[in-house]
Amino acid sequence: MNGVSFNFTVPGDDFTRAGEASSAIKNKLKSMGIPPAVVRNVAIAVYEGEINMVIHAPGNGRPGGGIITITVEPEAITMVLEDKGRGIEDVDKAMQEGYTTAADEVRALGFGAGMGLPNMKNYSDEFAITSTVGVGTTVTMKIYLNK
Amino acid sequence: MRCVVTIKNIAELLVCDILTCEEPDKEIHTACGSDMMSDVLAFVKDQAVLLTGLMNPQVIRTAEMMDIICIVFVRGKMPHESVIELAKDRGIAVLTTKHRMFEACGLLYSNGLGGGAGH
């Protein structure tokens, strides 16, 4: 397996910086010669996840935010988004389009409409989510390179 | 019949001020009008223009992830200099029009630009 992995840190709380990690990931994948359509799908899926980390994993005196790990292998790109946020009480509900626990301030910024997780699932070929209330959430997504 | 619409055409049709635009002759194939970025992120379109009333840096980030090549701020809104800079850095054209969202979308639609549905 000749895979290559890289990590990106997402700061919690700072909405103006949300998207910097996804932007860096997009540029990195582009420079590796990954097909543009795949790069776009990865970028969108990771960006929604990054926004979620900022919205739902605020620092509040703790580090907050999370880590995005991207692994590129010949057959697929794997994205692991791990945060130490407040966790999700009902994951099935959270996966429904339109379900949200985001505050009004977040909606005023153009997010928090309950589309984030469904979008992430739609753009990936494999999707898994585990979450523990008070501990954090981990989303693992895979996008195949040869479809 | 599909018309060829460029960024320059859009600027003319909507009487826009051009805040940044490096390739005015770049073709636009589809358009999307929304203030909800997650709705924008739900549907990939090629060579698209985004019309929005939202003014934060996430509009540019959303466009960047989607490969959207042009953003039009409606209702005469003027984004912060840092937002324009971010777009410039990413090669995304930014225009601002006095038209409201409904009118701006209607003008583009009636001049041959579709929403990309079913493509």
Coordinates of N, CA, C and O in Angstrom, one line a residue, chain B residues 14-76:
Chain B
L14 N -27.1 42.7 -15.5 CA -27.5 43.1 -14.1 C -27.0 44.5 -13.7 O -27.2 44.9 -12.6
V15 N -26.4 45.2 -14.7 CA -25.8 46.5 -14.4 C -24.9 46.4 -13.1 O -25.2 47.1 -12.2
C16 N -23.9 45.6 -13.2 CA -23.1 45.3 -12.0 C -21.9 46.2 -12.0 O -21.4 46.7 -13.0
D17 N -21.4 46.5 -10.7 CA -20.1 47.0 -10.5 C -19.2 45.7 -10.4 O -19.5 44.8 -9.7
I18 N -18.1 45.8 -11.1 CA -17.2 44.6 -11.1 C -16.1 44.9 -10.0 O -15.4 45.9 -10.1
L19 N -16.1 44.0 -8.9 CA -15.2 44.2 -7.8 C -13.9 43.5 -8.0 O -12.8 44.0 -7.6
T20 N -13.9 42.4 -8.7 CA -12.7 41.7 -9.1 C -13.1 40.7 -10.2 O -14.2 40.0 -10.1
C21 N -12.4 40.7 -11.3 CA -12.6 39.8 -12.4 C -11.4 39.7 -13.3 O -11.1 40.7 -14.0
E22 N -10.8 38.6 -13.4 CA -9.6 38.5 -14.2 C -9.9 38.0 -15.6 O -9.2 38.3 -16.5
E23 N -11.0 37.2 -15.8 CA -11.3 36.7 -17.1 C -12.8 36.9 -17.4 O -13.6 36.1 -17.3
P24 N -13.1 38.2 -17.9 CA -14.5 38.6 -18.1 C -15.1 37.7 -19.3 O -16.3 37.7 -19.3
D25 N -14.3 37.1 -20.1 CA -14.9 36.4 -21.2 C -15.1 34.9 -20.9 O -15.5 34.1 -21.8
K26 N -14.9 34.5 -19.6 CA -15.1 33.2 -19.2 C -16.6 32.8 -19.3 O -17.5 33.6 -18.9
E27 N -16.9 31.7 -19.9 CA -18.4 31.3 -20.1 C -19.0 30.8 -18.8 O -18.4 30.1 -18.0
I28 N -20.3 31.2 -18.6 CA -21.1 30.7 -17.5 C -22.1 29.8 -18.1 O -22.8 30.1 -19.0
H29 N -22.3 28.6 -17.5 CA -23.2 27.6 -18.0 C -24.5 27.5 -17.1 O -25.6 27.2 -17.7
T30 N -24.4 27.8 -15.8 CA -25.5 27.6 -15.0 C -25.5 28.7 -13.9 O -24.5 29.3 -13.6
A31 N -26.7 28.9 -13.2 CA -26.7 29.8 -12.1 C -27.4 29.3 -10.9 O -28.2 28.3 -11.1
C32 N -27.2 29.8 -9.8 CA -27.7 29.4 -8.5 C -27.9 30.6 -7.6 O -27.0 31.4 -7.5
G33 N -29.1 30.7 -7.1 CA -29.4 31.9 -6.2 C -29.8 31.4 -4.9 O -30.8 30.7 -4.7
S34 N -29.0 31.7 -3.8 CA -29.3 31.2 -2.5 C -28.5 32.0 -1.4 O -27.4 32.4 -1.7
D35 N -29.1 32.1 -0.2 CA -28.4 32.7 0.9 C -28.0 31.5 1.8 O -27.3 31.7 2.9
M36 N -28.4 30.3 1.5 CA -28.1 29.2 2.3 C -27.0 28.3 1.7 O -27.2 27.7 0.7
M37 N -25.8 28.4 2.3 CA -24.6 27.8 1.6 C -24.7 26.3 1.5 O -24.2 25.7 0.6
S38 N -25.4 25.7 2.5 CA -25.5 24.2 2.4 C -26.4 23.8 1.3 O -26.2 22.7 0.7
D39 N -27.4 24.6 0.9 CA -28.2 24.4 -0.3 C -27.3 24.5 -1.6 O -27.5 23.7 -2.5
V40 N -26.4 25.5 -1.6 CA -25.5 25.6 -2.7 C -24.6 24.4 -2.8 O -24.4 23.9 -3.9
L41 N -24.2 23.9 -1.7 CA -23.2 22.8 -1.6 C -23.9 21.5 -2.0 O -23.2 20.5 -2.3
A42 N -25.2 21.5 -2.0 CA -25.9 20.2 -2.3 C -25.9 19.8 -3.8 O -26.1 18.7 -4.2
F43 N -25.8 20.8 -4.7 CA -25.9 20.6 -6.1 C -24.7 21.1 -6.9 O -24.6 22.3 -7.0
V44 N -23.9 20.2 -7.4 CA -22.8 20.6 -8.2 C -23.2 21.0 -9.6 O -23.9 20.4 -10.2
K45 N -22.7 22.2 -10.0 CA -22.9 22.7 -11.4 C -21.6 23.1 -11.9 O -20.8 23.6 -11.2
D46 N -21.4 22.9 -13.2 CA -20.2 23.4 -13.8 C -20.3 24.8 -14.3 O -21.3 25.3 -14.8
Q47 N -19.2 25.5 -14.2 CA -19.1 26.9 -14.7 C -20.2 27.7 -14.2 O -20.9 28.4 -15.0
A48 N -20.5 27.8 -12.9 CA -21.6 28.4 -12.4 C -21.4 29.8 -11.9 O -20.3 30.2 -11.5
V49 N -22.5 30.6 -11.8 CA -22.5 31.9 -11.1 C -23.4 31.7 -9.9 O -24.4 31.0 -10.0
L50 N -23.0 32.3 -8.8 CA -23.8 32.2 -7.5 C -24.3 33.6 -7.2 O -23.5 34.6 -7.1
L51 N -25.6 33.7 -7.1 CA -26.2 35.0 -6.7 C -26.6 34.9 -5.2 O -27.2 33.9 -4.8
T52 N -26.2 35.8 -4.4 CA -26.4 35.7 -3.0 C -26.5 37.1 -2.3 O -26.0 38.1 -2.8
G53 N -27.2 37.1 -1.2 CA -27.3 38.3 -0.4 C -26.4 38.1 0.9 O -26.3 39.0 1.7
L54 N -25.8 37.0 1.0 CA -24.9 36.7 2.2 C -23.5 37.3 1.9 O -23.0 37.2 0.8
M55 N -22.9 37.8 3.0 CA -21.7 38.6 2.7 C -20.5 38.1 3.4 O -19.4 38.8 3.4
N56 N -20.5 37.0 4.1 CA -19.3 36.6 4.8 C -18.3 35.8 4.0 O -18.6 35.4 2.9
P57 N -17.1 35.6 4.5 CA -16.1 34.9 3.8 C -16.5 33.4 3.3 O -15.9 32.9 2.4
Q58 N -17.5 32.9 4.0 CA -17.9 31.5 3.7 C -18.5 31.4 2.3 O -18.6 30.4 1.7
V59 N -19.0 32.6 1.8 CA -19.6 32.6 0.5 C -18.4 32.3 -0.5 O -18.6 31.5 -1.5
I60 N -17.3 32.9 -0.3 CA -16.1 32.7 -1.2 C -15.6 31.3 -1.0 O -15.3 30.6 -2.0
R61 N -15.6 30.8 0.2 CA -15.1 29.4 0.5 C -16.0 28.4 -0.2 O -15.6 27.4 -0.8
T62 N -17.3 28.6 -0.1 CA -18.3 27.7 -0.7 C -18.1 27.7 -2.2 O -18.0 26.6 -2.8
A63 N -17.9 28.9 -2.8 CA -17.6 29.0 -4.2 C -16.4 28.2 -4.6 O -16.3 27.5 -5.6
E64 N -15.4 28.4 -3.7 CA -14.1 27.8 -4.0 C -14.2 26.3 -4.0 O -13.7 25.6 -4.9
M65 N -14.9 25.7 -3.0 CA -15.0 24.2 -3.0 C -15.8 23.7 -4.2 O -15.6 22.6 -4.7
M66 N -16.8 24.5 -4.6 CA -17.7 24.1 -5.7 C -17.2 24.4 -7.1 O -17.8 24.1 -8.1
D67 N -16.0 25.0 -7.2 CA -15.5 25.5 -8.5 C -16.4 26.5 -9.1 O -16.5 26.6 -10.4
I68 N -17.1 27.3 -8.3 CA -18.0 28.4 -8.9 C -17.1 29.5 -9.3 O -16.1 29.8 -8.6
I69 N -17.3 30.0 -10.5 CA -16.3 31.0 -11.1 C -16.7 32.5 -10.9 O -15.9 33.3 -11.2
C70 N -18.0 32.7 -10.5 CA -18.4 34.1 -10.4 C -19.5 34.2 -9.3 O -20.4 33.4 -9.2
I71 N -19.4 35.3 -8.4 CA -20.4 35.5 -7.4 C -21.0 36.9 -7.7 O -20.2 37.9 -8.0
V72 N -22.3 37.0 -7.6 CA -23.0 38.3 -7.7 C -23.7 38.6 -6.4 O -24.5 37.8 -5.9
F73 N -23.3 39.7 -5.7 CA -24.0 40.1 -4.5 C -25.1 41.0 -4.9 O -25.0 41.9 -5.7
V74 N -26.3 40.6 -4.4 CA -27.5 41.3 -4.9 C -27.9 42.5 -3.9 O -27.3 42.6 -2.8
R75 N -28.8 43.3 -4.3 CA -29.4 44.4 -3.5 C -28.3 45.4 -3.1 O -28.3 46.0 -2.0
G76 N -27.4 45.6 -4.0 CA -26.4 46.7 -3.9 C -25.4 46.4 -2.7 O -24.7 47.4 -2.2

